[in-house]
Amino acid sequence: MSSDTRTMRDRMLAGDLYIADDPELTENSLHAMDLTDAYNATSARNPTERRRILEELLGEIGDGVEIRPPLRVDYGTHIRIGARTFANYGLIALDVAPITIGEDVQIGTNVQLLTPTHPVDPQPRRDKWEAAEPIVIGDNVWLGSGAIVLPGVTIGDNTVVGAGSVVTKDLPADVVAAGNPARVIRTIQHR
């Protein structure tokens, strides 16, 4: 790994192993923490200021998005959220890799979207190497409270993920999935 001349940020964005406590990444993370602290402290009676902070924090945010504090992110800039999406209290979106959330998504309380991965081999893990894989949430998805979405997962449009489920693999569109690990329990019939 020592022959690679890319910055740790470049390695991270490419999905390759990188060291998270690199000074540039640390500063970016501290900036995101400052913004999330400000967001979480802003009154619900001040939607203009909340929106301004989210626009500075996130990579992209659609019209009509509501995120109820507290919110936690790694960087924020790697998160894209489509119009009319609602996230209830306690969203954790660790955006080491991109997190793309579609339009009209409903996110329950205490949902975790986790892109980071760590080596299974103990020595690189001890040396603080890590990587990440993107998460994609389709349009009109409902993530029940306490759901956890793991690195590299894509969830198709209109899918419902049951409360407390752990999504370890891609889910197709138009299904209900639940459990640990989440599995498809039925297909959604459109009316």
Short mmCIF file of C-alpha atoms in Angstrom, two decimals, residues 14-187:
data_model
loop_
_atom_site.label_atom_id
_atom_site.label_comp_id
_atom_site.label_asym_id
_atom_site.label_seq_id
_atom_site.Cartn_x
_atom_site.Cartn_y
_atom_site.Cartn_z
CA ALA A 14 -12.39 5.13 -4.97
CA GLY A 15 -13.62 2.51 -2.46
CA ASP A 16 -10.07 1.37 -1.69
CA LEU A 17 -8.41 0.90 1.67
CA TYR A 18 -7.50 4.17 3.34
CA ILE A 19 -6.65 5.54 6.80
CA ALA A 20 -9.51 7.57 8.26
CA ASP A 21 -7.48 9.69 10.66
CA ASP A 22 -5.66 11.40 7.77
CA PRO A 23 -5.52 15.18 8.50
CA GLU A 24 -7.64 16.16 5.46
CA LEU A 25 -10.31 13.59 6.26
CA THR A 26 -10.25 14.53 9.93
CA GLU A 27 -10.88 18.18 9.07
CA ASN A 28 -13.73 17.24 6.71
CA SER A 29 -15.27 15.06 9.43
CA LEU A 30 -14.92 17.80 12.07
CA HIS A 31 -16.64 20.25 9.70
CA ALA A 32 -19.53 17.79 9.32
CA MET A 33 -19.73 17.37 13.10
CA ASP A 34 -19.90 21.15 13.54
CA LEU A 35 -22.74 21.35 11.02
CA THR A 36 -24.68 18.42 12.49
CA ASP A 37 -24.29 19.89 15.98
CA ALA A 38 -25.67 23.20 14.67
CA TYR A 39 -28.50 21.41 12.85
CA ASN A 40 -29.41 19.32 15.88
CA ALA A 41 -29.50 22.47 18.07
CA THR A 42 -31.69 24.48 15.66
CA SER A 43 -35.31 24.91 16.63
CA ALA A 44 -38.03 23.22 14.61
CA ARG A 45 -39.56 26.71 14.53
CA ASN A 46 -36.69 27.83 12.29
CA PRO A 47 -37.07 25.71 9.13
CA THR A 48 -35.16 28.24 7.00
CA GLU A 49 -32.01 27.87 9.10
CA ARG A 50 -32.38 24.09 9.24
CA ARG A 51 -32.62 23.97 5.44
CA ARG A 52 -29.57 26.26 5.06
CA ILE A 53 -27.48 23.99 7.28
CA LEU A 54 -28.59 20.85 5.42
CA GLU A 55 -27.74 22.47 2.07
CA GLU A 56 -24.23 23.19 3.37
CA LEU A 57 -23.83 19.75 4.95
CA LEU A 58 -25.25 17.40 2.31
CA GLY A 59 -24.15 16.77 -1.26
CA GLU A 60 -27.69 17.23 -2.55
CA ILE A 61 -31.10 17.70 -0.95
CA GLY A 62 -34.41 17.77 -2.81
CA ASP A 63 -37.42 19.98 -2.17
CA GLY A 64 -39.62 19.16 0.79
CA VAL A 65 -37.05 16.98 2.61
CA GLU A 66 -37.51 16.79 6.38
CA ILE A 67 -34.92 15.29 8.72
CA ARG A 68 -35.77 15.33 12.41
CA PRO A 69 -32.77 15.73 14.71
CA PRO A 70 -30.61 14.23 15.91
CA LEU A 71 -28.75 13.52 12.67
CA ARG A 72 -25.23 12.06 12.49
CA VAL A 73 -23.01 11.70 9.41
CA ASP A 74 -19.32 11.12 8.68
CA TYR A 75 -18.90 13.79 5.98
CA GLY A 76 -22.38 14.67 4.71
CA THR A 77 -21.10 15.69 1.28
CA HIS A 78 -21.47 12.13 -0.01
CA ILE A 79 -25.21 12.01 0.78
CA ARG A 80 -27.88 12.74 -1.84
CA ILE A 81 -31.54 12.87 -0.79
CA GLY A 82 -34.46 13.09 -3.21
CA ALA A 83 -37.51 15.33 -2.90
CA ARG A 84 -40.17 14.81 -0.23
CA THR A 85 -38.13 12.32 1.78
CA PHE A 86 -38.79 12.17 5.52
CA ALA A 87 -36.31 10.90 8.13
CA ASN A 88 -37.56 10.59 11.67
CA TYR A 89 -35.42 11.09 14.80
CA GLY A 90 -31.97 9.52 15.07
CA LEU A 91 -30.78 8.91 11.49
CA ILE A 92 -27.15 7.81 11.31
CA ALA A 93 -25.77 7.96 7.77
CA LEU A 94 -22.07 7.07 7.70
CA ASP A 95 -21.18 8.35 4.24
CA VAL A 96 -17.60 7.22 3.72
CA ALA A 97 -18.93 6.03 0.35
CA PRO A 98 -21.91 7.66 -1.39
CA ILE A 99 -25.38 7.25 0.09
CA THR A 100 -28.15 7.91 -2.40
CA ILE A 101 -31.70 8.16 -1.05
CA GLY A 102 -34.53 8.46 -3.59
CA GLU A 103 -37.67 10.57 -3.60
CA ASP A 104 -40.62 10.06 -1.23
CA VAL A 105 -38.62 7.78 1.08
CA GLN A 106 -39.86 7.24 4.65
CA ILE A 107 -37.10 6.58 7.20
CA GLY A 108 -38.15 5.49 10.68
CA THR A 109 -36.49 6.37 13.97
CA ASN A 110 -32.92 5.28 14.65
CA VAL A 111 -32.19 3.95 11.17
CA GLN A 112 -28.52 3.34 10.35
CA LEU A 113 -27.07 3.57 6.82
CA LEU A 114 -23.52 2.22 7.16
CA THR A 115 -21.06 2.35 4.25
CA PRO A 116 -17.74 1.66 6.10
CA THR A 117 -16.09 -1.74 6.03
CA HIS A 118 -13.02 -3.02 7.85
CA PRO A 119 -10.52 -5.74 6.90
CA VAL A 120 -11.17 -9.20 8.27
CA ASP A 121 -7.41 -9.77 8.50
CA PRO A 122 -6.37 -8.51 11.94
CA GLN A 123 -3.14 -6.69 11.02
CA PRO A 124 -4.55 -4.18 8.50
CA ARG A 125 -7.43 -3.58 10.90
CA ARG A 126 -4.93 -2.96 13.72
CA ASP A 127 -3.09 -0.58 11.39
CA LYS A 128 -6.41 1.37 11.03
CA TRP A 129 -7.08 0.63 7.35
CA GLU A 130 -10.72 0.70 6.26
CA ALA A 131 -12.80 1.01 3.09
CA ALA A 132 -16.44 1.58 2.15
CA GLU A 133 -19.15 0.54 -0.28
CA PRO A 134 -22.07 2.75 -1.45
CA ILE A 135 -25.70 2.42 -0.40
CA VAL A 136 -28.61 3.17 -2.75
CA ILE A 137 -32.19 3.52 -1.52
CA GLY A 138 -34.78 3.67 -4.32
CA ASP A 139 -37.85 5.90 -4.58
CA ASN A 140 -40.82 5.44 -2.23
CA VAL A 141 -38.96 3.04 0.08
CA TRP A 142 -40.00 2.72 3.74
CA LEU A 143 -37.27 1.81 6.20
CA GLY A 144 -38.86 0.81 9.51
CA SER A 145 -37.51 2.05 12.83
CA GLY A 146 -34.19 0.60 13.84
CA ALA A 147 -33.41 -0.85 10.41
CA ILE A 148 -29.71 -1.18 9.59
CA VAL A 149 -28.52 -1.09 5.98
CA LEU A 150 -25.00 -2.47 5.50
CA PRO A 151 -22.28 -1.47 2.99
CA GLY A 152 -22.89 -2.09 -0.70
CA VAL A 153 -26.66 -2.60 -0.43
CA THR A 154 -29.20 -1.36 -2.98
CA ILE A 155 -32.90 -1.33 -2.08
CA GLY A 156 -35.35 -1.18 -4.99
CA ASP A 157 -38.26 1.24 -5.45
CA ASN A 158 -41.38 0.84 -3.29
CA THR A 159 -39.77 -1.73 -1.00
CA VAL A 160 -40.63 -1.86 2.72
CA VAL A 161 -38.00 -2.95 5.26
CA GLY A 162 -39.42 -4.07 8.60
CA ALA A 163 -38.46 -2.45 11.88
CA GLY A 164 -35.24 -3.77 13.37
CA SER A 165 -34.19 -5.55 10.19
CA VAL A 166 -30.54 -5.84 9.13
CA VAL A 167 -30.21 -5.51 5.36
CA THR A 168 -27.05 -7.37 4.31
CA LYS A 169 -27.84 -7.89 0.61
CA ASP A 170 -29.66 -6.07 -2.19
CA LEU A 171 -33.45 -6.07 -2.10
CA PRO A 172 -35.52 -5.89 -5.29
CA ALA A 173 -38.29 -3.37 -5.96
CA ASP A 174 -41.83 -3.94 -4.69
CA VAL A 175 -41.21 -6.31 -1.80
CA VAL A 176 -41.56 -6.42 1.97
CA ALA A 177 -38.42 -7.67 3.71
CA ALA A 178 -37.75 -8.26 7.39
CA GLY A 179 -35.47 -10.06 9.79
CA ASN A 180 -31.79 -10.47 10.55
CA PRO A 181 -30.59 -10.88 7.95
CA ALA A 182 -33.48 -9.27 6.09
CA ARG A 183 -35.22 -11.59 3.66
CA VAL A 184 -38.12 -11.04 1.29
CA ILE A 185 -41.35 -12.15 2.93
CA ARG A 186 -43.80 -11.04 0.26
CA THR A 187 -44.28 -9.12 -2.97
#
